[in-house]
One Martini backbone bead per residue (centre of mass of N, CA, C, O) as a GRO file, in nm:
protein
  276
    1MET     BB    1 -18.626  -0.381  -4.047
    2ILE     BB    2 -18.916  -0.271  -4.207
    3LEU     BB    3 -19.181  -0.452  -4.371
    4ILE     BB    4 -19.414  -0.376  -4.637
    5THR     BB    5 -19.680  -0.528  -4.772
    6GLY     BB    6 -19.910  -0.378  -4.952
    7ALA     BB    7 -19.852  -0.048  -4.932
    8SER     BB    8 -20.107   0.059  -5.136
    9GLY     BB    9 -20.319  -0.024  -4.966
   10GLN     BB   10 -20.541   0.037  -4.727
   11LEU     BB   11 -20.353  -0.061  -4.487
   12GLY     BB   12 -20.067   0.011  -4.585
   13THR     BB   13 -20.117   0.318  -4.596
   14GLU     BB   14 -20.190   0.357  -4.301
   15LEU     BB   15 -19.922   0.247  -4.187
   16ARG     BB   16 -19.736   0.454  -4.316
   17HIS     BB   17 -19.856   0.705  -4.179
   18LEU     BB   18 -19.798   0.612  -3.889
   19LEU     BB   19 -19.487   0.582  -3.917
   20ASP     BB   20 -19.434   0.870  -4.006
   21GLU     BB   21 -19.540   1.008  -3.749
   22LYS     BB   22 -19.318   0.837  -3.568
   23GLY     BB   23 -19.040   0.809  -3.732
   24ILE     BB   24 -19.050   0.531  -3.886
   25ARG     BB   25 -18.870   0.311  -4.060
   26TYR     BB   26 -18.922   0.173  -4.401
   27ASN     BB   27 -19.030  -0.077  -4.633
   28ALA     BB   28 -19.213  -0.031  -4.933
   29THR     BB   29 -19.426  -0.275  -5.091
   30ASP     BB   30 -19.512  -0.401  -5.409
   31THR     BB   31 -19.538  -0.569  -5.691
   32ASN     BB   32 -19.299  -0.406  -5.820
   33GLU     BB   33 -19.087  -0.465  -5.577
   34LEU     BB   34 -19.267  -0.736  -5.476
   35ASP     BB   35 -19.320  -1.068  -5.567
   36ILE     BB   36 -19.471  -1.293  -5.359
   37THR     BB   37 -19.509  -1.536  -5.581
   38ASN     BB   38 -19.185  -1.525  -5.586
   39GLU     BB   39 -18.963  -1.700  -5.415
   40GLU     BB   40 -18.689  -1.600  -5.520
   41LYS     BB   41 -18.744  -1.293  -5.478
   42VAL     BB   42 -18.801  -1.305  -5.178
   43THR     BB   43 -18.533  -1.424  -5.086
   44GLN     BB   44 -18.357  -1.198  -5.205
   45TYR     BB   45 -18.481  -0.960  -5.053
   46PHE     BB   46 -18.414  -1.064  -4.765
   47GLN     BB   47 -18.106  -1.085  -4.802
   48GLU     BB   48 -18.064  -0.775  -4.873
   49ASN     BB   49 -18.265  -0.635  -4.628
   50LYS     BB   50 -18.312  -0.768  -4.350
   51PRO     BB   51 -18.572  -0.817  -4.196
   52THR     BB   52 -18.737  -0.803  -3.859
   53LEU     BB   53 -19.020  -0.681  -3.971
   54VAL     BB   54 -19.345  -0.805  -4.095
   55PHE     BB   55 -19.604  -0.651  -4.283
   56HIS     BB   56 -19.866  -0.851  -4.417
   57CYS     BB   57 -20.087  -0.681  -4.651
   58ALA     BB   58 -20.094  -0.860  -4.878
   59ALA     BB   59 -20.388  -0.906  -5.100
   60TYR     BB   60 -20.669  -1.082  -5.208
   61THR     BB   61 -21.012  -0.910  -5.204
   62ALA     BB   62 -21.203  -1.037  -5.429
   63VAL     BB   63 -21.450  -1.223  -5.322
   64ASP     BB   64 -21.623  -1.292  -5.578
   65LYS     BB   65 -21.393  -1.348  -5.786
   66ALA     BB   66 -21.270  -1.595  -5.623
   67GLU     BB   67 -21.487  -1.803  -5.736
   68ASP     BB   68 -21.351  -1.763  -6.039
   69GLU     BB   69 -21.160  -1.557  -6.210
   70GLY     BB   70 -20.981  -1.521  -5.918
   71LYS     BB   71 -20.890  -1.800  -5.798
   72GLU     BB   72 -20.588  -1.818  -5.873
   73LEU     BB   73 -20.495  -1.548  -5.744
   74ASN     BB   74 -20.591  -1.606  -5.461
   75GLN     BB   75 -20.399  -1.849  -5.420
   76LEU     BB   76 -20.130  -1.713  -5.492
   77VAL     BB   77 -20.137  -1.478  -5.283
   78ASN     BB   78 -20.272  -1.599  -5.006
   79VAL     BB   79 -20.084  -1.859  -5.010
   80GLU     BB   80 -19.809  -1.859  -5.162
   81GLY     BB   81 -19.718  -1.577  -5.074
   82THR     BB   82 -19.730  -1.634  -4.768
   83LYS     BB   83 -19.534  -1.870  -4.768
   84ASN     BB   84 -19.288  -1.707  -4.870
   85ILE     BB   85 -19.285  -1.504  -4.634
   86ALA     BB   86 -19.263  -1.709  -4.402
   87LYS     BB   87 -18.996  -1.844  -4.486
   88ALA     BB   88 -18.823  -1.582  -4.498
   89SER     BB   89 -18.870  -1.492  -4.207
   90GLU     BB   90 -18.746  -1.737  -4.071
   91LYS     BB   91 -18.461  -1.720  -4.200
   92SER     BB   92 -18.428  -1.403  -4.083
   93GLY     BB   93 -18.579  -1.373  -3.795
   94ALA     BB   94 -18.859  -1.263  -3.836
   95THR     BB   95 -19.139  -1.088  -3.767
   96LEU     BB   96 -19.484  -1.182  -3.829
   97VAL     BB   97 -19.764  -1.004  -3.982
   98TYR     BB   98 -20.093  -1.137  -4.029
   99ILE     BB   99 -20.380  -1.079  -4.226
  100SER     BB  100 -20.705  -1.165  -4.157
  101THR     BB  101 -21.043  -1.322  -4.130
  102ASP     BB  102 -21.384  -1.379  -4.063
  103TYR     BB  103 -21.413  -1.584  -4.321
  104VAL     BB  104 -21.314  -1.847  -4.160
  105PHE     BB  105 -21.608  -1.848  -4.086
  106ASP     BB  106 -21.955  -1.965  -4.109
  107GLY     BB  107 -22.181  -1.808  -3.914
  108THR     BB  108 -22.333  -2.031  -3.691
  109LYS     BB  109 -22.302  -1.913  -3.422
  110LYS     BB  110 -22.500  -1.909  -3.105
  111ASP     BB  111 -22.272  -1.871  -2.848
  112GLY     BB  112 -22.137  -1.611  -2.933
  113GLU     BB  113 -21.829  -1.526  -3.001
  114TYR     BB  114 -21.545  -1.541  -3.189
  115THR     BB  115 -21.272  -1.714  -3.121
  116THR     BB  116 -20.940  -1.815  -3.156
  117GLU     BB  117 -21.038  -2.129  -3.096
  118ASP     BB  118 -21.214  -2.158  -3.317
  119VAL     BB  119 -21.332  -2.328  -3.577
  120ALA     BB  120 -21.267  -2.337  -3.897
  121ASN     BB  121 -21.524  -2.265  -4.183
  122PRO     BB  122 -21.512  -2.183  -4.478
  123GLN     BB  123 -21.753  -2.056  -4.750
  124ASN     BB  124 -21.517  -1.931  -4.921
  125GLU     BB  125 -21.238  -1.874  -5.112
  126TYR     BB  126 -21.115  -1.647  -4.949
  127GLY     BB  127 -21.131  -1.779  -4.667
  128ARG     BB  128 -20.968  -2.028  -4.742
  129ALA     BB  129 -20.704  -1.884  -4.827
  130LYS     BB  130 -20.657  -1.731  -4.559
  131PHE     BB  131 -20.634  -1.990  -4.390
  132GLU     BB  132 -20.397  -2.111  -4.545
  133GLY     BB  133 -20.217  -1.876  -4.469
  134GLU     BB  134 -20.217  -1.929  -4.169
  135GLU     BB  135 -20.094  -2.216  -4.187
  136ALA     BB  136 -19.830  -2.122  -4.313
  137VAL     BB  137 -19.741  -1.954  -4.074
  138ARG     BB  138 -19.748  -2.184  -3.862
  139ASN     BB  139 -19.548  -2.381  -4.026
  140PHE     BB  140 -19.298  -2.156  -4.108
  141ALA     BB  141 -19.332  -1.983  -3.842
  142SER     BB  142 -19.247  -1.865  -3.514
  143ASN     BB  143 -19.272  -1.538  -3.537
  144TYR     BB  144 -19.615  -1.462  -3.485
  145TYR     BB  145 -19.903  -1.269  -3.612
  146ILE     BB  146 -20.246  -1.327  -3.617
  147ILE     BB  147 -20.491  -1.101  -3.766
  148ARG     BB  148 -20.823  -1.082  -3.726
  149THR     BB  149 -21.071  -0.929  -3.935
  150SER     BB  150 -21.341  -0.674  -4.011
  151TRP     BB  151 -21.501  -0.456  -4.193
  152VAL     BB  152 -21.315  -0.266  -4.361
  153PHE     BB  153 -21.216   0.081  -4.302
  154GLY     BB  154 -21.117   0.394  -4.479
  155GLN     BB  155 -20.941   0.657  -4.654
  156TYR     BB  156 -20.810   0.412  -4.819
  157GLY     BB  157 -20.988   0.315  -5.057
  158HIS     BB  158 -21.218   0.072  -5.090
  159ASN     BB  159 -21.546   0.103  -4.925
  160PHE     BB  160 -21.846   0.118  -4.764
  161VAL     BB  161 -21.849   0.418  -4.700
  162PHE     BB  162 -21.806   0.525  -4.993
  163THR     BB  163 -22.036   0.375  -5.125
  164MET     BB  164 -22.266   0.510  -4.966
  165GLN     BB  165 -22.201   0.806  -5.031
  166LYS     BB  166 -22.226   0.776  -5.339
  167LEU     BB  167 -22.517   0.668  -5.356
  168ALA     BB  168 -22.649   0.918  -5.203
  169GLU     BB  169 -22.605   1.125  -5.440
  170THR     BB  170 -22.825   0.947  -5.649
  171HIS     BB  171 -23.004   0.828  -5.400
  172PRO     BB  172 -23.290   0.857  -5.196
  173LYS     BB  173 -23.282   0.530  -5.183
  174LEU     BB  174 -23.173   0.261  -4.962
  175THR     BB  175 -23.062  -0.082  -4.953
  176VAL     BB  176 -22.982  -0.287  -4.657
  177VAL     BB  177 -22.855  -0.533  -4.489
  178ASP     BB  178 -22.991  -0.700  -4.163
  179ASP     BB  179 -22.861  -1.029  -4.147
  180GLN     BB  180 -22.564  -0.921  -4.083
  181PHE     BB  181 -22.307  -0.981  -3.839
  182GLY     BB  182 -22.061  -0.743  -3.700
  183ARG     BB  183 -21.729  -0.570  -3.718
  184PRO     BB  184 -21.599  -0.287  -3.760
  185THR     BB  185 -21.281  -0.153  -3.918
  186TRP     BB  186 -21.033   0.066  -3.860
  187THR     BB  187 -20.729   0.100  -3.999
  188ARG     BB  188 -20.600   0.271  -3.779
  189ASN     BB  189 -20.649   0.076  -3.539
  190LEU     BB  190 -20.511  -0.168  -3.668
  191ALA     BB  191 -20.230  -0.041  -3.701
  192GLU     BB  192 -20.193   0.018  -3.399
  193PHE     BB  193 -20.210  -0.281  -3.310
  194MET     BB  194 -19.971  -0.388  -3.472
  195LEU     BB  195 -19.764  -0.214  -3.320
  196PHE     BB  196 -19.833  -0.292  -3.030
  197VAL     BB  197 -19.760  -0.600  -3.032
  198THR     BB  198 -19.461  -0.554  -3.118
  199ASP     BB  199 -19.370  -0.355  -2.895
  200LYS     BB  200 -19.475  -0.546  -2.652
  201LYS     BB  201 -19.421  -0.841  -2.707
  202ALA     BB  202 -19.633  -1.030  -2.748
  203GLU     BB  203 -19.771  -1.309  -2.770
  204TYR     BB  204 -19.770  -1.539  -2.982
  205GLY     BB  205 -20.031  -1.553  -3.241
  206THR     BB  206 -20.382  -1.529  -3.221
  207TYR     BB  207 -20.593  -1.253  -3.322
  208HIS     BB  208 -20.852  -1.017  -3.255
  209PHE     BB  209 -20.957  -0.730  -3.471
  210SER     BB  210 -21.179  -0.466  -3.386
  211ASN     BB  211 -21.428  -0.293  -3.326
  212ASP     BB  212 -21.653  -0.213  -3.102
  213GLU     BB  213 -21.919  -0.356  -3.136
  214SER     BB  214 -22.215  -0.444  -3.302
  215CYS     BB  215 -22.362  -0.503  -3.640
  216THR     BB  216 -22.513  -0.413  -3.922
  217TRP     BB  217 -22.512  -0.291  -4.233
  218TYR     BB  218 -22.749  -0.107  -4.176
  219ASP     BB  219 -22.636   0.035  -3.927
  220PHE     BB  220 -22.383   0.141  -4.067
  221ALA     BB  221 -22.526   0.307  -4.288
  222THR     BB  222 -22.693   0.490  -4.100
  223GLU     BB  223 -22.444   0.623  -3.968
  224ILE     BB  224 -22.305   0.733  -4.222
  225LEU     BB  225 -22.607   0.884  -4.313
  226LYS     BB  226 -22.729   1.070  -4.078
  227ASP     BB  227 -22.657   1.364  -4.244
  228VAL     BB  228 -22.831   1.252  -4.482
  229ASP     BB  229 -23.072   1.285  -4.746
  230VAL     BB  230 -23.167   0.958  -4.681
  231GLU     BB  231 -23.313   0.644  -4.735
  232VAL     BB  232 -23.289   0.360  -4.515
  233THR     BB  233 -23.343   0.013  -4.594
  234PRO     BB  234 -23.423  -0.295  -4.481
  235VAL     BB  235 -23.286  -0.618  -4.580
  236ASP     BB  236 -23.240  -0.923  -4.701
  237SER     BB  237 -22.988  -1.114  -4.859
  238SER     BB  238 -23.175  -1.230  -5.091
  239LYS     BB  239 -23.173  -0.942  -5.248
  240PHE     BB  240 -22.834  -0.997  -5.255
  241PRO     BB  241 -22.689  -1.182  -5.457
  242GLN     BB  242 -22.385  -1.372  -5.416
  243LYS     BB  243 -22.127  -1.564  -5.494
  244ALA     BB  244 -22.028  -1.523  -5.209
  245LYS     BB  245 -22.047  -1.650  -4.905
  246ARG     BB  246 -22.168  -1.507  -4.613
  247PRO     BB  247 -22.156  -1.454  -4.293
  248GLN     BB  248 -22.411  -1.392  -4.072
  249TYR     BB  249 -22.196  -1.441  -3.826
  250SER     BB  250 -21.887  -1.234  -3.731
  251VAL     BB  251 -21.822  -1.196  -3.425
  252LEU     BB  252 -21.543  -1.086  -3.264
  253ASP     BB  253 -21.337  -1.167  -3.012
  254LEU     BB  254 -21.150  -0.916  -2.795
  255SER     BB  255 -21.013  -1.013  -2.524
  256LYS     BB  256 -20.713  -1.054  -2.606
  257ALA     BB  257 -20.656  -0.761  -2.687
  258LYS     BB  258 -20.749  -0.627  -2.419
  259ALA     BB  259 -20.545  -0.782  -2.226
  260LEU     BB  260 -20.299  -0.597  -2.332
  261GLY     BB  261 -20.420  -0.281  -2.311
  262PHE     BB  262 -20.600  -0.215  -2.550
  263THR     BB  263 -20.787   0.047  -2.674
  264ILE     BB  264 -21.121   0.007  -2.801
  265PRO     BB  265 -21.311   0.144  -3.011
  266THR     BB  266 -21.590   0.202  -3.136
  267TRP     BB  267 -21.736   0.209  -3.441
  268LYS     BB  268 -21.854   0.495  -3.408
  269GLU     BB  269 -21.594   0.635  -3.324
  270ALA     BB  270 -21.430   0.550  -3.570
  271LEU     BB  271 -21.607   0.679  -3.786
  272ALA     BB  272 -21.584   0.966  -3.683
  273GLY     BB  273 -21.275   0.980  -3.709
  274MET     BB  274 -21.263   0.936  -4.015
  275LEU     BB  275 -21.466   1.170  -4.108
  276GLU     BB  276 -21.275   1.403  -3.992
   0.00000   0.00000   0.00000
């Protein structure tokens, strides 16, 4: 049995649609069906449903709120919740797929992309909690895939693509930061990769997955709005102070994912695919 946590979130919804298309059965849970922060309930759910594969998509993702008002919830969901899922997965012999983030890195690397071997040094509460979640998976589960991703967008839920489109409806001119570099990730391709590693029975461990080629948020916005009558102007991030510090450079190295034989579209191809 396949279990999806966070099944109504941006990635969980994408994954459900993909499994539906392939005719693969699964149990979809969200907070109402399974409170991952309650160890007793998680244990009971696993005993009753006996999952063999767990796609752990549940997460607290309000990056700025995690710095203050959401700090406790961030810790509870991303660390304690993940620990509960990891322990239960191990007990039931299930393979666990945990989604992590480029925010586990500090963004100061000067010599190439971030590899899966690079030392984590999160600079915000969200990144710290997601990395602690990774450590919980490594400590409590034997059969696991940790997949770090970045700049996630897709047709389900709130994300940068929809934000830009909405702003362009009411603003003739937009300013977007051009001094943060990363790799956008289409939820569809990420969901496909999650299925791919488990189907292929790839070696357990940590992987990086995003779409290919890197860009700035300004580049991304320009591409999103290229057919819209709006002026997009680059600015540096000091013009947009945020509570949570973002890595200036978080380009993830994809060589490990590519070595498995998975074809990764560029972010421009992925964006075009999603907008279709």
